[in-house]
CSV table of C-alpha atoms in Angstrom, one decimal:
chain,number,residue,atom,x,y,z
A,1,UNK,CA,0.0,0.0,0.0
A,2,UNK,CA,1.6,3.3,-0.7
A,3,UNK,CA,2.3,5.6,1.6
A,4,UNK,CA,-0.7,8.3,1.2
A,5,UNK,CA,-3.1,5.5,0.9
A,6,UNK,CA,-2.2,4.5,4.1
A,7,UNK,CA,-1.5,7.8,6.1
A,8,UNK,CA,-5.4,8.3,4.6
A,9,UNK,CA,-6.4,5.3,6.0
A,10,UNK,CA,-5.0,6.1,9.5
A,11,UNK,CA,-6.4,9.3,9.6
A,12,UNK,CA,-9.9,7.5,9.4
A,13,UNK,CA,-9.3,5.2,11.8
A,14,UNK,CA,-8.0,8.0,13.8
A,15,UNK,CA,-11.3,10.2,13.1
A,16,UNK,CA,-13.8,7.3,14.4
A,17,UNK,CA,-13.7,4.8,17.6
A,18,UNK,CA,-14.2,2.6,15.5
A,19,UNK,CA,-12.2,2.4,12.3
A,20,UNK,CA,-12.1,0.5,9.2
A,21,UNK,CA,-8.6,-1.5,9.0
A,22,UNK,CA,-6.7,0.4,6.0
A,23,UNK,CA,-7.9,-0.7,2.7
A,24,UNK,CA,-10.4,-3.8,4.0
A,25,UNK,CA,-13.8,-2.3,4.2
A,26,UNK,CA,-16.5,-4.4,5.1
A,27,UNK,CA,-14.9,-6.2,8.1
A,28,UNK,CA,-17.3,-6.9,10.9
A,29,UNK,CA,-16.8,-5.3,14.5
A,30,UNK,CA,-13.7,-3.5,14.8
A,31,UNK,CA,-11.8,-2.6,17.6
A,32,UNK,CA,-11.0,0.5,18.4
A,33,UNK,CA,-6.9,0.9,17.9
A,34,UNK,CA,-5.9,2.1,21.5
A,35,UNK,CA,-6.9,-1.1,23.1
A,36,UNK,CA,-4.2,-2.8,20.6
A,37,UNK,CA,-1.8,-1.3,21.9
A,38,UNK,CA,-1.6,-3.1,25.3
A,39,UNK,CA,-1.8,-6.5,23.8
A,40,UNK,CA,1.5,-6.8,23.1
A,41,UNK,CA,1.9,-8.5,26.1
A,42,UNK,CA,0.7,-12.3,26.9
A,43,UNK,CA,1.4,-13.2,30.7
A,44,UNK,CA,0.1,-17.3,30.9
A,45,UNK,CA,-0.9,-16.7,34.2
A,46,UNK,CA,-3.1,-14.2,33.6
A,47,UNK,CA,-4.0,-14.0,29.8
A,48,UNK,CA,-5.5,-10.9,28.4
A,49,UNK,CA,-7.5,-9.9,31.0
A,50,UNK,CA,-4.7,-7.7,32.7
A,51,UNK,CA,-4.1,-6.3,29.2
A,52,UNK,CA,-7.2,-5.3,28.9
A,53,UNK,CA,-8.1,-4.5,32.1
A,54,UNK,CA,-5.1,-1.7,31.5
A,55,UNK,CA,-6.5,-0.7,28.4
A,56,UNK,CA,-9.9,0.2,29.8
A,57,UNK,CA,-8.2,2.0,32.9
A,58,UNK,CA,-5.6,3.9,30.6
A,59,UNK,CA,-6.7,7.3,29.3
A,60,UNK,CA,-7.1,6.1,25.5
A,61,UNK,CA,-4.4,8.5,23.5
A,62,UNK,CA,-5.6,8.9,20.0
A,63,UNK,CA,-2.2,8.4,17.5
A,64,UNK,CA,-1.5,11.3,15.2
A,65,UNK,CA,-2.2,9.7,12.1
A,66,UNK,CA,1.1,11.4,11.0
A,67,UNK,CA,3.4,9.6,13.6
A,68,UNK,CA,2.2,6.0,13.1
A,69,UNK,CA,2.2,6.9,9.1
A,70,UNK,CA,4.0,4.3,7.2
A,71,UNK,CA,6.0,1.9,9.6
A,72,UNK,CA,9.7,2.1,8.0
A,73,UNK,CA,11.7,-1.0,8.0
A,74,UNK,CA,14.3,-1.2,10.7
A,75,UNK,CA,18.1,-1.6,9.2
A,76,UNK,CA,19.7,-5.0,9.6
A,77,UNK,CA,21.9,-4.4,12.2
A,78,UNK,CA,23.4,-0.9,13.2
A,79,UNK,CA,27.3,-0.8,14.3
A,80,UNK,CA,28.0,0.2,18.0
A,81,UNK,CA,31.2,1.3,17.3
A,82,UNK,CA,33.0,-0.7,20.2
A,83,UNK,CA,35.3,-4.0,20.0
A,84,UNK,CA,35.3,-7.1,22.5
A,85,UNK,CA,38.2,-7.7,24.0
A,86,UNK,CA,40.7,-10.8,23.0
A,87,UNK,CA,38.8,-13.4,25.6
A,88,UNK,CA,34.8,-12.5,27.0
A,89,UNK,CA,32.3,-14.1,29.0
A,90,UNK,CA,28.8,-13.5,28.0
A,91,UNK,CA,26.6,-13.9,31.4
A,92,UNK,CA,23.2,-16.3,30.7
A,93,UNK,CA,19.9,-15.0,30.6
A,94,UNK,CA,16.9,-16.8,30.6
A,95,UNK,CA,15.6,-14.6,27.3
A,96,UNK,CA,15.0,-15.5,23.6
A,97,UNK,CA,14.8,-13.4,20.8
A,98,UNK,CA,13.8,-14.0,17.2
A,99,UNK,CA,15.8,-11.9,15.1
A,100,UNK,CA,15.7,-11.6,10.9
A,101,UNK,CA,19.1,-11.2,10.0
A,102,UNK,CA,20.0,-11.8,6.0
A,103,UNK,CA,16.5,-13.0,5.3
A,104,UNK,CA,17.1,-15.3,8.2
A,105,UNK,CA,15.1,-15.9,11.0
A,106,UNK,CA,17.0,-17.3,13.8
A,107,UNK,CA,15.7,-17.9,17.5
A,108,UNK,CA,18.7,-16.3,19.9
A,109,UNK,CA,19.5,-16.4,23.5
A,110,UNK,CA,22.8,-14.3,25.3
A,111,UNK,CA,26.0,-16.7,24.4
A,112,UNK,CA,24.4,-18.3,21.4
A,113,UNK,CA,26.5,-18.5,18.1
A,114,UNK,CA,24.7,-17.9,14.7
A,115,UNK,CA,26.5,-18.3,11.3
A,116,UNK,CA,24.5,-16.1,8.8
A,117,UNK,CA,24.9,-14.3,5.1
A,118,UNK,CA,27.6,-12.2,5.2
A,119,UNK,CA,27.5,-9.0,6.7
A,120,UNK,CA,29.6,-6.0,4.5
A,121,UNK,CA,31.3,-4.0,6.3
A,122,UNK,CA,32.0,-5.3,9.7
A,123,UNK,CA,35.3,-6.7,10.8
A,124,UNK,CA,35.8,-9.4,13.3
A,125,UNK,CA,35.2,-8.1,16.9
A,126,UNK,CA,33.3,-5.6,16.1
A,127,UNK,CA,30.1,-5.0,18.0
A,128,UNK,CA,26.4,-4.9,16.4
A,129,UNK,CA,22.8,-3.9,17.3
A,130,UNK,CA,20.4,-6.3,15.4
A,131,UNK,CA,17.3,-4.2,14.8
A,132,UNK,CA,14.7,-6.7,13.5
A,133,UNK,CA,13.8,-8.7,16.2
A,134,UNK,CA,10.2,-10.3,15.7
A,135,UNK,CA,9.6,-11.9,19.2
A,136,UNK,CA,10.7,-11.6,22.4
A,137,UNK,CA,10.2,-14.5,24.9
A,138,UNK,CA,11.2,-14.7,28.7
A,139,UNK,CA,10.1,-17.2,31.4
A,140,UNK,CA,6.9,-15.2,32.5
A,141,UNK,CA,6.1,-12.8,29.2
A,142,UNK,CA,6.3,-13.0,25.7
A,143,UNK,CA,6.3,-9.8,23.3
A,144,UNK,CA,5.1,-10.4,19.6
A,145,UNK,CA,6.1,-7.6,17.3
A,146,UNK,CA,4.0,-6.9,13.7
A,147,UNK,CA,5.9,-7.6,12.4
A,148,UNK,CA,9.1,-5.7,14.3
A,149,UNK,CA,9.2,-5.1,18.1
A,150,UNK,CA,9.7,-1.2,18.2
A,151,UNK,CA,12.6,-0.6,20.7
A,152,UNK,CA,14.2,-4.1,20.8
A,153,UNK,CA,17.2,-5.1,20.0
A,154,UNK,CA,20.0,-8.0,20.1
A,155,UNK,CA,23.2,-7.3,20.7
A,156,UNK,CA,25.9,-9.1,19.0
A,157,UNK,CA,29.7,-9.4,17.9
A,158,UNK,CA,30.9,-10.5,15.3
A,159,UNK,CA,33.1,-13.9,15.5
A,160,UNK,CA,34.7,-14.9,11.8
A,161,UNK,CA,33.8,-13.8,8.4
A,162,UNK,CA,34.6,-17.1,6.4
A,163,UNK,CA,33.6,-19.4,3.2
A,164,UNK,CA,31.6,-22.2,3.7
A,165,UNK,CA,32.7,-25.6,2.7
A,166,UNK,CA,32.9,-26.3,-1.1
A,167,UNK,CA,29.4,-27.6,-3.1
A,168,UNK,CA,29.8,-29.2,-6.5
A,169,UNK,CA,27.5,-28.2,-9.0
A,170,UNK,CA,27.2,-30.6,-11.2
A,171,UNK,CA,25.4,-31.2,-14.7
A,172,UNK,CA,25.1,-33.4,-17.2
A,173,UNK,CA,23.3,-34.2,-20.6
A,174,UNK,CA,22.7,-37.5,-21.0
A,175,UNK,CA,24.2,-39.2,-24.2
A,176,UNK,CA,25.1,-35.8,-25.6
A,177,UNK,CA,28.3,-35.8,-24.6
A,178,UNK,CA,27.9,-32.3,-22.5
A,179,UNK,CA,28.6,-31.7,-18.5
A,180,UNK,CA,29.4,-29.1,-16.5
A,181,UNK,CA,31.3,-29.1,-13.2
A,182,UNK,CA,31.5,-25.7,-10.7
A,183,UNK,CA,32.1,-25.4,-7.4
A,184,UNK,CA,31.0,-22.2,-4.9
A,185,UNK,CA,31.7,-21.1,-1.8
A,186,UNK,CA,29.1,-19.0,-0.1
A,187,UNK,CA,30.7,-15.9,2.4
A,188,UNK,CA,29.4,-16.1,5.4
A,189,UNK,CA,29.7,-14.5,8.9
A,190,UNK,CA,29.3,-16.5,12.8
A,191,UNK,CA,27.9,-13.7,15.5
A,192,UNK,CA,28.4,-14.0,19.0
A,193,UNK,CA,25.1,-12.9,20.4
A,194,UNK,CA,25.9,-10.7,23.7
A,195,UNK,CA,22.6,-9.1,25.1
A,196,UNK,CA,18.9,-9.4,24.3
A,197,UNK,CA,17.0,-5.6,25.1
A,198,UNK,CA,13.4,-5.2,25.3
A,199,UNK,CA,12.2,-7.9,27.9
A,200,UNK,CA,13.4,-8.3,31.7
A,201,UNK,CA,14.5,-12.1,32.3
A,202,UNK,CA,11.8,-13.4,35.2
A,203,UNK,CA,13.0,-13.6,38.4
A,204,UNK,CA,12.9,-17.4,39.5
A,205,UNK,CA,10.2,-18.0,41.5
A,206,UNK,CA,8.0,-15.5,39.6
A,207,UNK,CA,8.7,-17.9,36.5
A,208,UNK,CA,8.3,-20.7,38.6
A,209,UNK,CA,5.0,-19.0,39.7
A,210,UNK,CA,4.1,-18.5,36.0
A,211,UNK,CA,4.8,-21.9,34.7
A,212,UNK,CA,2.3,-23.8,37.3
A,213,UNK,CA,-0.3,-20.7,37.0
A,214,UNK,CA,0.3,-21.0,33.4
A,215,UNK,CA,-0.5,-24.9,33.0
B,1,UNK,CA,45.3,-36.3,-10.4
B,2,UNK,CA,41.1,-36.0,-11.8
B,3,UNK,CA,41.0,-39.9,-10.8
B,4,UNK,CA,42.0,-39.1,-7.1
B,5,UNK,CA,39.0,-36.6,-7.1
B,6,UNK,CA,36.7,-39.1,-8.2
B,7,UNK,CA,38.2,-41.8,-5.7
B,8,UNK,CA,37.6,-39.5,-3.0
B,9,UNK,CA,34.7,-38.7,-3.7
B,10,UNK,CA,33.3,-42.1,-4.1
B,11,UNK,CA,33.6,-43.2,-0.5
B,12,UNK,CA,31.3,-45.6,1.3
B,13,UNK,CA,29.9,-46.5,-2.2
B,14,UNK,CA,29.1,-50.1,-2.8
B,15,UNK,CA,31.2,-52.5,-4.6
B,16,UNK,CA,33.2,-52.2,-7.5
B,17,UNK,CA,32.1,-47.9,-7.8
B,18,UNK,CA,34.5,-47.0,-4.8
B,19,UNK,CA,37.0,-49.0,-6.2
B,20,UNK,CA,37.3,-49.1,-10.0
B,21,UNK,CA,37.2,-45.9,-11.9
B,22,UNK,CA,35.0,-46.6,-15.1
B,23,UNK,CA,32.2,-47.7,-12.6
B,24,UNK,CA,33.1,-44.9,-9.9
B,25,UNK,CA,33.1,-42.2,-12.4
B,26,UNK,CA,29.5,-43.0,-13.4
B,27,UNK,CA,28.6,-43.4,-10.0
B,28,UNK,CA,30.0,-40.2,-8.7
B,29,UNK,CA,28.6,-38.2,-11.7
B,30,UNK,CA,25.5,-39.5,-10.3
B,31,UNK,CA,25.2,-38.6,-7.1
B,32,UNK,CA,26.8,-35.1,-7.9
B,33,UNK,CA,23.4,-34.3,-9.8
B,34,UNK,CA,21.1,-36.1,-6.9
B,35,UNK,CA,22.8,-33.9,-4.3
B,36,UNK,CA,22.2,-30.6,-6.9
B,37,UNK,CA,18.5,-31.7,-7.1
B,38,UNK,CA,18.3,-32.9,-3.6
B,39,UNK,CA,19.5,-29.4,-2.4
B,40,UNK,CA,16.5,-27.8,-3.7
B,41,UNK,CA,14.3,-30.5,-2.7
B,42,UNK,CA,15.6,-30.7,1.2
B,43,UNK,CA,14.2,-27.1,1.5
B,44,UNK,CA,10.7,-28.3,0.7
B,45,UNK,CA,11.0,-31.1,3.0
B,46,UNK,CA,12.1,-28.9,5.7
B,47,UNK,CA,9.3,-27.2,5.2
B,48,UNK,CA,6.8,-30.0,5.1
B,49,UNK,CA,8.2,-31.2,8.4
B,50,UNK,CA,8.0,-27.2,9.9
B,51,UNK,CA,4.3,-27.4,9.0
B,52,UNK,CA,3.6,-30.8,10.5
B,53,UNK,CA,5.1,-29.4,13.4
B,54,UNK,CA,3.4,-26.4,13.5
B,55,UNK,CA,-0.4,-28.5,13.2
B,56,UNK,CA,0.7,-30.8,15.6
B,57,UNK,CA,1.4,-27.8,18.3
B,58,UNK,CA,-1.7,-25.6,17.2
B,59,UNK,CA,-4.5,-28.3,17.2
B,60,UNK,CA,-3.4,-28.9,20.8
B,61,UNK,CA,-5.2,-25.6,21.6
B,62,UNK,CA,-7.9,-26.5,19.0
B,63,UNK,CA,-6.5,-24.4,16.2
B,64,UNK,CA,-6.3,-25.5,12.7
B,65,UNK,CA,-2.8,-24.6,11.0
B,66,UNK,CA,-4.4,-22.7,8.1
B,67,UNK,CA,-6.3,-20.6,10.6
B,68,UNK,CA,-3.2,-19.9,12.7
B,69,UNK,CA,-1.6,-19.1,9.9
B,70,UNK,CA,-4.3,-17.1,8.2
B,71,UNK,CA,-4.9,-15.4,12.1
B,72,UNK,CA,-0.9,-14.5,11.8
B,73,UNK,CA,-0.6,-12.7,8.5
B,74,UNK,CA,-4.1,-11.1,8.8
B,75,UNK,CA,-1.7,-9.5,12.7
B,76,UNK,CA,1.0,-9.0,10.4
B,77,UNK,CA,3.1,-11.3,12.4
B,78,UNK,CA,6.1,-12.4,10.3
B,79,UNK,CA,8.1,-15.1,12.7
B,80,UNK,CA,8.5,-18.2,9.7
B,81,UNK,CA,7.2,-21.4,9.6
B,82,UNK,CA,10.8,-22.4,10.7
B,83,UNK,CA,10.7,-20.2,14.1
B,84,UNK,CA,7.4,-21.4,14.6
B,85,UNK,CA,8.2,-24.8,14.6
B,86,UNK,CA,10.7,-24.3,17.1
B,87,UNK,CA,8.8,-22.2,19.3
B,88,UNK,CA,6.3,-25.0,19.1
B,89,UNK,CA,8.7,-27.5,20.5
B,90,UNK,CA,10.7,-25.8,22.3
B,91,UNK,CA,9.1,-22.6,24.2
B,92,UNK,CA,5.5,-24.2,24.5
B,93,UNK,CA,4.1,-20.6,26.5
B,94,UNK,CA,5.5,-18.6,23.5
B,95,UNK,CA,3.8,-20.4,21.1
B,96,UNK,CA,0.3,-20.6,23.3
B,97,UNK,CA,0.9,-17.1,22.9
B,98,UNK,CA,0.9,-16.6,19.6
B,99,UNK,CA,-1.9,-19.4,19.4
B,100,UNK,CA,-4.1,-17.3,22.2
B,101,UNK,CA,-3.7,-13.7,20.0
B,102,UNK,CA,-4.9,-15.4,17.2
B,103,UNK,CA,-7.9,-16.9,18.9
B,104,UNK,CA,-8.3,-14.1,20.5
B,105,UNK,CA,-8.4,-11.2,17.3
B,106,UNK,CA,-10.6,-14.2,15.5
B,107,UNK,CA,-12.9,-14.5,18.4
B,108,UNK,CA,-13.7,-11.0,19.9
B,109,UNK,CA,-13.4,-9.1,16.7
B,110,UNK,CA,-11.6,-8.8,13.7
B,111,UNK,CA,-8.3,-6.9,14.0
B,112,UNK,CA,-8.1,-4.3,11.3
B,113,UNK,CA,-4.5,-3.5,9.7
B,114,UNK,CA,-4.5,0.2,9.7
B,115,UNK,CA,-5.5,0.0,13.4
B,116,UNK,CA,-2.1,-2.6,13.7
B,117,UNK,CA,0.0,0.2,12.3
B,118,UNK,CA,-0.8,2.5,14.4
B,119,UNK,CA,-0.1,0.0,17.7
B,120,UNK,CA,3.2,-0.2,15.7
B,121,UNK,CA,4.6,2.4,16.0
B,122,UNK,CA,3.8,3.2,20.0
B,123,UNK,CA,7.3,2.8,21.3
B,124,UNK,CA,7.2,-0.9,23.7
């Protein structure tokens, strides 16, 4: 949809309580879009209710259509600008992220190692902020972005940039007397991943709490 | 030199093909074009296996895969089959989240997109 189509539609679903999602009219009962913006959140011990419970009791903020206007794709990754030193210890934390890196989804915790499409422009040990992170998941919450978590992010350093092993591409026309051999070596890069931001590991007996609640 | 190559590449092949070059050559031309197409082919498998995976963990809740999936890209939620599979098996509260939101927009009342957008972009 381009992008006055959908600051248009915005503005009417800004206008009315009750707005028509952009572009899909005819869509039965619609919620208004201030009580979406507390769902993010799914505790399993209490569901939606608290959500929406919050939602009712919060002062309902209409967006200016102008602001929400055309959600821009975060980059890939953004440098930090610092280096890790020769030998680090990333601390555990009971957090996952899933983070899009090179068309990539992978599912990430602190001390993980990822190998993914190489990465221009970065040199080993240099730092990263991962930008597109698509969930966030701890022992008591979990955050679901559409599709990007605004705000989040995944730190991560960068390990080796290296070529994978050798594939053979091989092909061959039978009884024509025709093949064709090639080999390729695809660049690729292995991340460190340091530090997950955007969701607060659950203290252990609240988790513990949440997990029999939950089932 | 080009015999070595073939040699090496013919082993744990049966019989004479690991051994003898007229018969190893043919062999190992052979499976250089099964592993080509079989490249292509294990990324549809994987596939198959992530949506297996993903029914098996939605119709626990009572949730058909086609109307997870149809409940996810109507929320403009982009995790992959591939993430969901592993959320499926591996962070079971995650993925009775994403399970629950779906029932949820689909039960109460149809999320609109333009009303997503603007959720968007509150900062978390």
């Amino acid at each position: 949809m381009s992008l006055a189509r959908t600051a248009r539609a915005l503005a009417r679903l800004a206008a009315q309580p009750c707005g028509s999602s952009g572009g899909l009219q005819g869509l039965s009962s619609l919620r208004p879009a201030q009580q979406l913006v507390s769902l993010w959140s799914y505790t399993p011990a209490q569901g939606f209710a608290a959500s929406a419970a919050a939602a009712q009791a919060e002062p309902a903020a209409a967006e200016p259509p102008a602001a929400a206007a055309a959600a821009e794709l975060p980059p890939v990754y953004t440098p930090l600008g610092e280096a890790v030193g020769e030998r680090y210890a990333v601390p555990p934390k009971k957090v996952f992220a899933v983070v899009e890196v090179g068309g990539t989804q992978y599912k990430v915790t602190p001390d993980d190692v990822i190998v993914v499409e190489k990465l221009g422009d970065v040199d080993v040990n240099d730092k990263l902020r991962l930008q597109r992170v698509l969930l966030l998941g701890s022992a008591a919450e979990t955050v679901i972005g559409r599709p990007y978590v605004p705000g989040a992010a995944v730190d991560a350093a960068v390990e080796e940039q290296f070529l994978d092993g050798k594939v053979l591409i091989f092909h061959k026309r039978r009884r024509k007397n025709s093949r064709r051999l090639r080999g390729h070596r695809q660049p690729l890069t292995t991340l460190r991943i340091l530090d997950v931001h955007g969701i607060e590991a659950a203290a252990e007996p609240e988790a513990a709490a949440a997990a029999a609640a939950g089932q | 030199m080009h015999r070595d190559k073939i040699f090496k590449l013919a082993k744990g092949f049966r019989g004479r093909a690991k051994n003898c070059i007229r018969v190893a050559r043919e062999r190992v031309e052979k499976s250089l074009q099964y592993a080509f197409r079989d490249r292509k082919a294990k990324k549809r498998e994987m596939r198959s296996l992530w949506i297996t995976r993903i029914t098996a963990g939605s119709r626990q809740y009572g949730v058909k895969y086609s109307q997870l999936m149809h409940g996810l890209k109507q929320e403009n939620i982009q995790v992959n089959r591939k993430m969901l599979s592993e959320l499926a098996m591996n962070e079971p509260y995650s993925f009775k989240a994403l399970v629950d939101q779906v029932r949820f927009m689909q039960g109460g009342s149809s999320g609109g997109s333009g009303a997503q957008a603007a959720a968007a972009a509150v900062a978390k």
